[in-house]
């Protein structure tokens, strides 16, 4: 892989030397780009010695540009990694500034960008930095959360750059997920090209009052991975999602909702045009009957309070009951007797297929990998633990086989 390693000004810059060594040792090509701040901490020559290439540090140096212009350099990279990423760099990237070589490269590329922020704990906690991080995440940049511990400034807290080995592994992991998505996408084209796929993902939030809600731990990763792989395979994908912190996969039409009823309304609007509906959302079964319009006050001497909950519509069962229904796929997240419960759900909700997974201690929700058992009335396929992108590919393959009878 061709890795463009951006190094910005911070004491953690010295750790980028070890990161360079790890990339090179694993057979990757590394081109280091340093900001002027980074050069205050470390000599470009050290990176040159480790990467085997002169460091780039200027946008306007005629000699450097003569070798490979900055736009060419942005295209050369398969992956951009910025480690350490200073608070200043995060702010510049968020604003889309291009006042040095590194930020210009980031603006002039469509390649994946991974950031490993490192800074003093108060700089990290600052609302401005947190806002910058949130916006960059929304735009699809991969941001590795800084570690906690003793800092160079003597303070203790969150803001340390993750260790080079952890950054190295995160880059390799991201690359693997991309390759798997691409591979699954091209294999699946024969069936999914131009098929209309409707997917729900994530949790739903049921409001108690303007500041409190009932939610669940669904991250949305499974539904988003299916949407991403299906779009790569040429499907027209509409993704209806509850509140999640995930970027929209390329080529996917995303509709954001909050509650089960909002999700239901969006599904009712779109199901008829779909060839297939995959219900991966963890929909709340109940909602608060009467959400308060103002924040509920804590009443002195009251030890208990009762919330009346009423049943939410079962979205997937509703779709499965329609005359013009698409092929309907549900999920069954269970903590025990997974397959038995899932089979029962398949019949009760009249689904065409159900994907059963075990959730609980260290499994299912919030994770990058998972295992699934796919069931139809007549067939069963066990998918052992693998990444959610691999699972998405295998799941869409099984759906296409089932849809073709
Ligand atoms: O009954 P249970 O909630 O376990 O069923 C899970 C399946 O039903 C999932 O596919 C989920 O997306 C869907 N579901 C739904 N509407 C609900 C509850 C669950 O579509 N209100």
Tab-separated table of C-alpha atoms and ligand atoms in Angstrom:
chain	number	residue	atom	x	y	z
A	1	UNK	CA	0.000	0.000	0.000
A	2	UNK	CA	1.138	3.566	-0.646
A	3	UNK	CA	0.847	5.486	2.592
A	4	UNK	CA	1.154	9.219	2.886
A	5	UNK	CA	2.120	9.870	6.500
A	6	UNK	CA	1.447	13.400	7.688
A	7	UNK	CA	3.342	14.457	10.802
A	8	UNK	CA	2.268	17.636	12.590
A	9	UNK	CA	3.718	19.650	15.449
A	10	UNK	CA	3.554	17.863	18.758
A	11	UNK	CA	5.840	15.958	21.071
A	12	UNK	CA	4.282	12.701	19.847
A	13	UNK	CA	5.934	13.365	16.459
A	14	UNK	CA	8.827	11.144	17.577
A	15	UNK	CA	6.425	8.181	17.717
A	16	UNK	CA	5.726	8.672	13.998
A	17	UNK	CA	9.265	7.389	13.380
A	18	UNK	CA	8.313	4.016	14.826
A	19	UNK	CA	5.078	4.069	12.821
A	20	UNK	CA	7.089	4.688	9.629
A	21	UNK	CA	9.312	1.742	10.511
A	22	UNK	CA	6.303	-0.540	11.050
A	23	UNK	CA	4.760	0.394	7.691
A	24	UNK	CA	8.053	-0.079	5.830
A	25	UNK	CA	8.764	-3.391	7.585
A	26	UNK	CA	5.364	-4.676	6.467
A	27	UNK	CA	6.260	-3.861	2.857
A	28	UNK	CA	4.353	-0.592	2.398
A	29	UNK	CA	5.668	2.518	0.682
A	30	UNK	CA	5.706	5.580	2.907
A	31	UNK	CA	5.958	9.206	1.883
A	32	UNK	CA	6.265	11.488	4.882
A	33	UNK	CA	4.868	15.020	4.778
A	34	UNK	CA	5.833	17.268	7.698
A	35	UNK	CA	4.338	20.551	8.786
A	36	UNK	CA	6.624	23.341	9.923
A	37	UNK	CA	5.495	22.629	13.512
A	38	UNK	CA	6.580	18.992	13.194
A	39	UNK	CA	10.067	20.067	12.149
A	40	UNK	CA	10.437	21.917	15.440
A	41	UNK	CA	10.283	18.535	17.150
A	42	UNK	CA	12.085	16.183	14.820
A	43	UNK	CA	14.520	16.170	11.924
A	44	UNK	CA	13.182	15.349	8.451
A	45	UNK	CA	16.355	13.349	7.887
A	46	UNK	CA	15.221	10.727	10.422
A	47	UNK	CA	12.054	10.080	8.407
A	48	UNK	CA	14.036	10.065	5.176
A	49	UNK	CA	16.353	7.410	6.559
A	50	UNK	CA	13.468	5.193	7.655
A	51	UNK	CA	11.156	5.655	4.669
A	52	UNK	CA	13.845	5.819	1.999
A	53	UNK	CA	12.282	8.977	0.533
A	54	UNK	CA	13.025	12.662	1.105
A	55	UNK	CA	10.393	14.285	3.295
A	56	UNK	CA	7.974	16.729	1.644
A	57	UNK	CA	7.345	19.841	3.651
A	58	UNK	CA	6.649	22.685	1.298
A	59	UNK	CA	3.905	23.638	-1.075
A	60	UNK	CA	6.036	26.100	-2.953
A	61	UNK	CA	9.449	24.436	-3.202
A	62	UNK	CA	10.190	24.173	-6.933
A	63	UNK	CA	12.588	21.247	-6.469
A	64	UNK	CA	10.129	19.189	-4.440
A	65	UNK	CA	7.281	19.977	-6.825
A	66	UNK	CA	9.412	19.082	-9.825
A	67	UNK	CA	9.690	15.464	-8.615
A	68	UNK	CA	6.003	14.914	-7.974
A	69	UNK	CA	3.571	17.840	-7.836
A	70	UNK	CA	1.298	18.066	-4.805
A	71	UNK	CA	-1.819	17.054	-6.733
A	72	UNK	CA	0.006	14.012	-8.092
A	73	UNK	CA	1.130	13.220	-4.561
A	74	UNK	CA	-2.463	13.354	-3.322
A	75	UNK	CA	-3.382	10.836	-6.044
A	76	UNK	CA	-0.344	8.651	-5.415
A	77	UNK	CA	-1.494	7.720	-1.911
A	78	UNK	CA	-3.836	4.806	-1.220
A	79	UNK	CA	-4.260	6.007	2.345
A	80	UNK	CA	-3.450	9.220	4.197
A	81	UNK	CA	-2.526	8.892	7.867
A	82	UNK	CA	-1.859	11.925	10.060
A	83	UNK	CA	-0.073	10.984	13.259
A	84	UNK	CA	0.145	12.938	15.427
A	85	UNK	CA	-2.706	15.205	14.339
A	86	UNK	CA	-2.495	18.470	16.295
A	87	UNK	CA	-5.505	20.509	17.430
A	88	UNK	CA	-4.516	23.075	14.819
A	89	UNK	CA	-4.544	20.477	12.039
A	90	UNK	CA	-8.003	19.235	13.101
A	91	UNK	CA	-9.277	22.815	12.993
A	92	UNK	CA	-7.751	23.460	9.579
A	93	UNK	CA	-9.130	20.241	8.114
A	94	UNK	CA	-12.566	21.019	9.505
A	95	UNK	CA	-12.476	24.435	7.806
A	96	UNK	CA	-11.130	23.024	4.556
A	97	UNK	CA	-8.060	25.258	4.673
A	98	UNK	CA	-5.103	24.693	2.396
A	99	UNK	CA	-2.322	26.898	3.713
A	100	UNK	CA	0.391	24.249	3.799
A	101	UNK	CA	1.273	21.096	1.906
A	102	UNK	CA	-0.446	18.627	4.248
A	103	UNK	CA	-3.816	20.386	4.425
A	104	UNK	CA	-3.720	21.021	0.673
A	105	UNK	CA	-3.138	17.306	0.056
A	106	UNK	CA	-6.072	16.415	2.300
A	107	UNK	CA	-8.308	18.747	0.361
A	108	UNK	CA	-7.102	17.484	-3.003
A	109	UNK	CA	-7.705	13.789	-2.349
A	110	UNK	CA	-10.573	11.344	-2.416
A	111	UNK	CA	-8.501	8.722	-0.586
A	112	UNK	CA	-9.310	7.610	2.960
A	113	UNK	CA	-7.846	9.775	5.717
A	114	UNK	CA	-7.076	8.488	9.192
A	115	UNK	CA	-6.168	10.830	12.035
A	116	UNK	CA	-4.446	10.072	15.322
A	117	UNK	CA	-4.978	13.225	17.389
A	118	UNK	CA	-2.487	13.999	20.157
A	119	UNK	CA	-2.549	17.008	22.430
A	120	UNK	CA	-2.857	18.261	25.986
A	121	UNK	CA	-5.966	16.887	27.712
A	122	UNK	CA	-7.652	20.298	27.996
A	123	UNK	CA	-7.026	21.049	24.341
A	124	UNK	CA	-8.600	17.682	23.513
A	125	UNK	CA	-11.589	18.257	25.787
A	126	UNK	CA	-12.120	21.777	24.475
A	127	UNK	CA	-15.527	22.159	22.846
A	128	UNK	CA	-13.891	23.571	19.714
A	129	UNK	CA	-11.715	20.463	19.260
A	130	UNK	CA	-14.586	18.105	20.036
A	131	UNK	CA	-16.772	19.879	17.514
A	132	UNK	CA	-14.032	19.675	14.878
A	133	UNK	CA	-13.658	15.948	15.528
A	134	UNK	CA	-17.416	15.372	15.288
A	135	UNK	CA	-17.639	17.211	11.966
A	136	UNK	CA	-14.631	15.383	10.504
A	137	UNK	CA	-16.114	12.032	11.569
A	138	UNK	CA	-19.393	12.911	9.905
A	139	UNK	CA	-17.441	13.623	6.719
A	140	UNK	CA	-16.058	10.099	6.837
A	141	UNK	CA	-12.558	10.651	8.228
A	142	UNK	CA	-11.377	7.859	10.481
A	143	UNK	CA	-10.395	9.258	13.876
A	144	UNK	CA	-8.547	7.112	16.385
A	145	UNK	CA	-9.487	8.161	19.904
A	146	UNK	CA	-6.467	9.342	21.878
A	147	UNK	CA	-5.373	7.240	24.814
A	148	UNK	CA	-5.443	8.254	28.444
A	149	UNK	CA	-2.378	8.543	30.661
A	150	UNK	CA	0.512	10.715	31.657
A	151	UNK	CA	1.182	13.501	29.190
A	152	UNK	CA	4.426	15.128	28.132
A	153	UNK	CA	3.283	18.347	29.831
A	154	UNK	CA	3.100	16.498	33.153
A	155	UNK	CA	-0.705	16.369	33.303
A	156	UNK	CA	-2.688	13.157	33.349
A	157	UNK	CA	-5.676	12.667	31.082
A	158	UNK	CA	-6.976	11.888	27.610
A	159	UNK	CA	-4.937	13.169	24.676
A	160	UNK	CA	-1.962	10.857	24.218
A	161	UNK	CA	-1.390	9.520	20.744
A	162	UNK	CA	-2.191	5.794	20.506
A	163	UNK	CA	0.926	3.632	20.294
A	164	UNK	CA	2.393	3.209	16.771
A	165	UNK	CA	1.468	-0.504	16.774
A	166	UNK	CA	-2.202	0.364	17.430
A	167	UNK	CA	-2.217	2.947	14.622
A	168	UNK	CA	-0.539	0.461	12.300
A	169	UNK	CA	-3.192	-2.153	13.082
A	170	UNK	CA	-6.040	0.336	12.604
A	171	UNK	CA	-4.704	1.257	9.153
A	172	UNK	CA	-4.392	-2.418	8.177
A	173	UNK	CA	-7.879	-3.121	9.490
A	174	UNK	CA	-9.407	-0.248	7.510
A	175	UNK	CA	-7.625	-1.408	4.351
A	176	UNK	CA	-8.910	-4.956	4.820
A	177	UNK	CA	-12.489	-3.727	5.292
A	178	UNK	CA	-12.205	-1.663	2.094
A	179	UNK	CA	-10.872	-4.593	0.084
A	180	UNK	CA	-13.584	-6.885	1.415
A	181	UNK	CA	-16.267	-4.352	0.536
A	182	UNK	CA	-14.867	-3.915	-2.949
A	183	UNK	CA	-14.516	-7.632	-3.545
A	184	UNK	CA	-17.991	-8.444	-2.269
A	185	UNK	CA	-19.388	-5.517	-4.265
A	186	UNK	CA	-18.012	-6.741	-7.578
A	187	UNK	CA	-19.043	-10.380	-7.002
A	188	UNK	CA	-22.568	-9.333	-6.122
A	189	UNK	CA	-23.074	-7.051	-9.130
A	190	UNK	CA	-24.657	-9.738	-11.294
A	191	UNK	CA	-27.724	-9.808	-9.067
A	192	UNK	CA	-27.813	-6.506	-7.210
A	193	UNK	CA	-27.048	-4.087	-10.042
A	194	UNK	CA	-30.014	-1.676	-10.145
A	195	UNK	CA	-32.046	-3.596	-7.550
A	196	UNK	CA	-33.817	-1.313	-5.065
A	197	UNK	CA	-32.863	-2.077	-1.473
A	198	UNK	CA	-34.434	-0.495	1.598
A	199	UNK	CA	-32.554	-0.890	4.891
A	200	UNK	CA	-33.213	0.262	8.436
A	201	UNK	CA	-30.319	0.563	10.874
A	202	UNK	CA	-29.309	1.788	14.311
A	203	UNK	CA	-31.346	2.271	17.458
A	204	UNK	CA	-34.507	4.304	17.908
A	205	UNK	CA	-34.837	6.910	20.648
A	206	UNK	CA	-38.152	7.210	22.423
A	207	UNK	CA	-38.421	10.533	24.204
A	208	UNK	CA	-39.368	10.777	27.877
A	209	UNK	CA	-39.034	14.561	27.943
A	210	UNK	CA	-36.977	17.080	25.918
A	211	UNK	CA	-33.697	15.854	27.412
A	212	UNK	CA	-34.247	12.169	28.249
A	213	UNK	CA	-35.039	9.186	26.101
A	214	UNK	CA	-35.167	5.395	26.057
A	215	UNK	CA	-32.613	4.009	23.617
A	216	UNK	CA	-30.413	0.969	23.104
A	217	UNK	CA	-26.815	0.073	22.301
A	218	UNK	CA	-27.187	-0.611	18.577
A	219	UNK	CA	-24.322	1.130	16.741
A	220	UNK	CA	-25.846	0.814	13.259
A	221	UNK	CA	-22.615	-0.758	11.959
A	222	UNK	CA	-24.273	-3.896	10.538
A	223	UNK	CA	-26.964	-2.020	8.588
A	224	UNK	CA	-24.445	0.542	7.328
A	225	UNK	CA	-22.069	-2.227	6.188
A	226	UNK	CA	-24.895	-3.897	4.233
A	227	UNK	CA	-25.839	-0.550	2.677
A	228	UNK	CA	-22.216	0.121	1.717
A	229	UNK	CA	-21.623	-3.281	0.125
A	230	UNK	CA	-24.982	-3.228	-1.713
A	231	UNK	CA	-24.255	0.239	-3.115
A	232	UNK	CA	-20.827	-1.002	-4.284
A	233	UNK	CA	-22.686	-3.826	-6.041
A	234	UNK	CA	-24.740	-1.263	-7.931
A	235	UNK	CA	-27.982	-1.426	-5.919
A	236	UNK	CA	-30.125	1.683	-5.351
A	237	UNK	CA	-29.954	1.837	-1.597
A	238	UNK	CA	-32.141	3.831	0.777
A	239	UNK	CA	-30.900	3.679	4.368
A	240	UNK	CA	-33.292	4.777	7.109
A	241	UNK	CA	-31.304	5.181	10.281
A	242	UNK	CA	-31.858	6.041	13.907
A	243	UNK	CA	-29.294	8.214	15.738
A	244	UNK	CA	-25.794	6.840	15.023
A	245	UNK	CA	-22.323	8.319	14.677
A	246	UNK	CA	-21.523	6.834	11.269
A	247	UNK	CA	-20.756	8.503	7.945
A	248	UNK	CA	-23.100	7.882	5.016
A	249	UNK	CA	-21.667	5.209	2.702
A	250	UNK	CA	-20.918	6.418	-0.795
A	251	UNK	CA	-23.861	6.211	-3.199
A	252	UNK	CA	-26.429	5.583	-0.451
A	253	UNK	CA	-29.503	7.751	0.107
A	254	UNK	CA	-29.768	8.293	3.854
A	255	UNK	CA	-32.864	9.283	5.811
A	256	UNK	CA	-32.291	10.170	9.478
A	257	UNK	CA	-35.041	9.451	11.978
A	258	UNK	CA	-35.237	9.353	15.766
A	259	UNK	CA	-38.232	7.361	16.972
A	260	UNK	CA	-39.808	4.073	15.885
A	261	UNK	CA	-42.836	5.944	14.593
A	262	UNK	CA	-40.676	8.203	12.433
A	263	UNK	CA	-38.859	5.118	11.128
A	264	UNK	CA	-42.203	3.471	10.375
A	265	UNK	CA	-43.422	6.540	8.435
A	266	UNK	CA	-40.232	6.584	6.345
A	267	UNK	CA	-40.495	2.829	5.643
A	268	UNK	CA	-44.166	3.180	4.632
A	269	UNK	CA	-43.126	5.823	2.141
A	270	UNK	CA	-40.395	3.735	0.511
A	271	UNK	CA	-41.149	-0.008	0.856
A	272	UNK	CA	-43.345	-0.291	-2.251
A	273	UNK	CA	-40.521	0.673	-4.603
A	274	UNK	CA	-38.097	-1.800	-2.994
A	275	UNK	CA	-37.154	-5.267	-4.280
A	276	UNK	CA	-35.851	-6.147	-0.849
A	277	UNK	CA	-36.294	-4.736	2.664
A	278	UNK	CA	-33.667	-5.488	5.306
A	279	UNK	CA	-34.690	-4.514	8.820
A	280	UNK	CA	-31.421	-4.287	10.734
A	281	UNK	CA	-32.582	-1.547	13.114
A	282	UNK	CA	-32.978	-2.260	16.808
A	283	UNK	CA	-36.425	-0.721	17.035
A	284	UNK	CA	-37.765	0.057	20.503
A	285	UNK	CA	-40.733	-2.204	21.165
A	286	UNK	CA	-42.364	0.405	23.384
A	287	UNK	CA	-42.531	4.178	23.554
A	288	UNK	CA	-43.509	6.535	26.339
A	289	UNK	CA	-47.235	7.116	26.074
A	290	UNK	CA	-47.046	10.819	26.842
A	291	UNK	CA	-43.612	12.389	26.510
A	292	UNK	CA	-43.450	15.520	28.682
A	293	UNK	CA	-43.119	18.777	26.786
A	294	UNK	CA	-40.877	20.200	29.517
A	295	UNK	CA	-38.061	18.589	31.472
A	296	UNK	CA	-39.485	16.443	34.272
A	297	UNK	CA	-38.530	17.873	37.644
A	298	UNK	CA	-37.070	15.793	40.428
A	299	UNK	CA	-39.659	15.882	43.174
A	300	UNK	CA	-38.400	15.850	46.749
A	301	UNK	CA	-39.335	12.769	48.799
A	302	UNK	CA	-40.535	10.827	45.756
A	303	UNK	CA	-38.758	7.468	45.612
A	304	UNK	CA	-40.506	5.956	42.596
A	305	UNK	CA	-41.916	7.126	39.353
A	306	UNK	CA	-43.902	5.272	36.732
A	307	UNK	CA	-43.668	5.730	33.001
A	308	UNK	CA	-46.517	4.305	30.974
A	309	UNK	CA	-45.221	2.648	27.826
A	310	UNK	CA	-47.307	1.730	24.804
A	311	UNK	CA	-46.441	-0.655	22.005
A	312	UNK	CA	-44.699	0.627	18.898
A	313	UNK	CA	-45.716	-0.568	15.448
A	314	UNK	CA	-43.758	-3.660	14.355
A	315	UNK	CA	-42.298	-2.221	11.181
A	316	UNK	CA	-40.911	-5.381	9.617
A	317	UNK	CA	-44.091	-7.371	10.350
A	318	UNK	CA	-46.160	-4.597	8.777
A	319	UNK	CA	-44.097	-4.672	5.570
A	320	UNK	CA	-44.294	-8.485	5.469
A	321	UNK	CA	-48.104	-8.287	5.660
A	322	UNK	CA	-48.504	-6.024	2.616
A	323	UNK	CA	-49.751	-7.455	-0.703
A	324	UNK	CA	-47.029	-5.710	-2.701
A	325	UNK	CA	-44.321	-6.605	-0.241
A	326	UNK	CA	-40.652	-6.828	-1.222
A	327	UNK	CA	-38.461	-9.748	-0.088
A	328	UNK	CA	-38.372	-9.144	3.663
A	329	UNK	CA	-35.325	-9.823	5.860
A	330	UNK	CA	-35.419	-9.360	9.623
A	331	UNK	CA	-32.821	-9.620	12.365
A	332	UNK	CA	-33.155	-11.448	15.639
A	333	UNK	CA	-30.724	-10.388	18.324
A	334	UNK	CA	-30.961	-12.828	21.190
A	335	UNK	CA	-28.908	-13.601	24.255
A	336	UNK	CA	-29.856	-17.310	24.365
A	337	UNK	CA	-31.477	-20.084	22.251
A	338	UNK	CA	-30.755	-17.864	19.279
A	339	UNK	CA	-31.807	-20.116	16.397
A	340	UNK	CA	-35.020	-21.367	18.034
A	341	UNK	CA	-36.234	-17.871	18.837
A	342	UNK	CA	-35.252	-16.661	15.382
A	343	UNK	CA	-37.212	-19.447	13.629
A	344	UNK	CA	-40.221	-18.597	15.710
A	345	UNK	CA	-39.843	-14.930	14.759
A	346	UNK	CA	-39.484	-15.813	11.079
A	347	UNK	CA	-42.886	-17.525	11.145
A	348	UNK	CA	-44.682	-15.143	13.473
A	349	UNK	CA	-43.699	-12.064	11.502
A	350	UNK	CA	-44.073	-13.906	8.143
A	351	UNK	CA	-40.581	-12.896	7.044
A	352	UNK	CA	-38.799	-14.390	4.025
A	353	UNK	CA	-35.526	-14.565	5.882
A	354	UNK	CA	-34.092	-13.854	9.315
A	355	UNK	CA	-30.523	-13.234	10.478
A	356	UNK	CA	-29.979	-14.485	14.002
A	357	UNK	CA	-27.157	-13.200	16.143
A	358	UNK	CA	-26.066	-13.586	19.692
A	359	UNK	CA	-25.797	-10.348	21.636
A	360	UNK	CA	-24.583	-9.736	25.152
A	361	UNK	CA	-21.143	-9.942	26.777
A	362	UNK	CA	-18.670	-8.858	24.102
A	363	UNK	CA	-20.864	-9.868	21.172
A	364	UNK	CA	-23.121	-8.176	18.668
A	365	UNK	CA	-23.795	-4.516	19.376
A	366	UNK	CA	-21.063	-1.868	19.132
A	367	UNK	CA	-18.531	-4.290	17.658
A	368	UNK	CA	-16.791	-4.438	14.277
A	369	UNK	CA	-17.197	-8.178	13.907
A	370	UNK	CA	-20.040	-10.549	14.528
A	371	UNK	CA	-21.408	-14.013	13.678
A	372	UNK	CA	-24.810	-14.687	12.079
A	373	UNK	CA	-27.055	-17.617	11.291
A	374	UNK	CA	-29.196	-16.966	8.223
A	375	UNK	CA	-32.530	-18.766	8.092
A	376	UNK	CA	-35.331	-19.111	5.608
A	377	UNK	CA	-38.212	-21.562	5.889
A	378	UNK	CA	-36.177	-24.158	3.963
A	379	UNK	CA	-32.521	-23.294	4.371
A	380	UNK	CA	-29.951	-22.354	6.940
A	381	UNK	CA	-26.453	-20.917	6.688
A	382	UNK	CA	-24.062	-20.364	9.565
A	383	UNK	CA	-21.633	-17.479	9.115
A	384	UNK	CA	-18.839	-17.701	11.679
A	385	UNK	CA	-17.326	-14.608	13.335
A	386	UNK	CA	-16.013	-12.186	10.720
A	387	UNK	CA	-16.007	-8.464	10.067
A	388	UNK	CA	-19.383	-6.788	9.542
A	389	UNK	CA	-18.333	-5.983	5.954
A	390	UNK	CA	-17.593	-9.638	5.213
A	391	UNK	CA	-20.877	-10.606	6.833
A	392	UNK	CA	-22.692	-8.015	4.733
A	393	UNK	CA	-21.291	-9.605	1.564
A	394	UNK	CA	-22.230	-13.139	2.634
A	395	UNK	CA	-25.670	-11.992	3.738
A	396	UNK	CA	-26.417	-10.235	0.434
A	397	UNK	CA	-25.223	-13.342	-1.433
A	398	UNK	CA	-27.622	-15.519	0.578
A	399	UNK	CA	-30.471	-13.024	0.053
A	400	UNK	CA	-29.883	-13.068	-3.708
A	401	UNK	CA	-29.895	-16.886	-3.767
A	402	UNK	CA	-33.103	-16.970	-1.734
A	403	UNK	CA	-34.768	-14.316	-3.888
A	404	UNK	CA	-33.994	-16.353	-6.998
A	405	UNK	CA	-35.571	-19.387	-5.370
B	1	LIG	O1	-39.305	-8.908	17.867
B	1	LIG	P1	-37.920	-8.383	17.712
B	1	LIG	O2	-37.800	-6.931	18.093
B	1	LIG	O3	-36.851	-9.210	18.345
B	1	LIG	O4	-37.667	-8.499	16.143
B	1	LIG	C1	-36.502	-8.055	15.544
B	1	LIG	C2	-36.748	-7.713	14.103
B	1	LIG	O5	-37.943	-6.962	13.982
B	1	LIG	C3	-35.664	-6.839	13.561
B	1	LIG	O6	-35.522	-7.105	12.179
B	1	LIG	C4	-36.195	-5.435	13.801
B	1	LIG	O7	-35.621	-4.516	12.893
B	1	LIG	C5	-37.672	-5.627	13.563
B	1	LIG	N1	-38.562	-4.759	14.345
B	1	LIG	C6	-39.333	-3.805	13.709
B	1	LIG	N2	-40.211	-3.024	14.432
B	1	LIG	C7	-40.311	-3.166	15.762
B	1	LIG	C8	-39.543	-4.124	16.429
B	1	LIG	C9	-38.671	-4.904	15.701
B	1	LIG	O8	-39.233	-3.673	12.493
B	1	LIG	N3	-41.155	-2.398	16.424
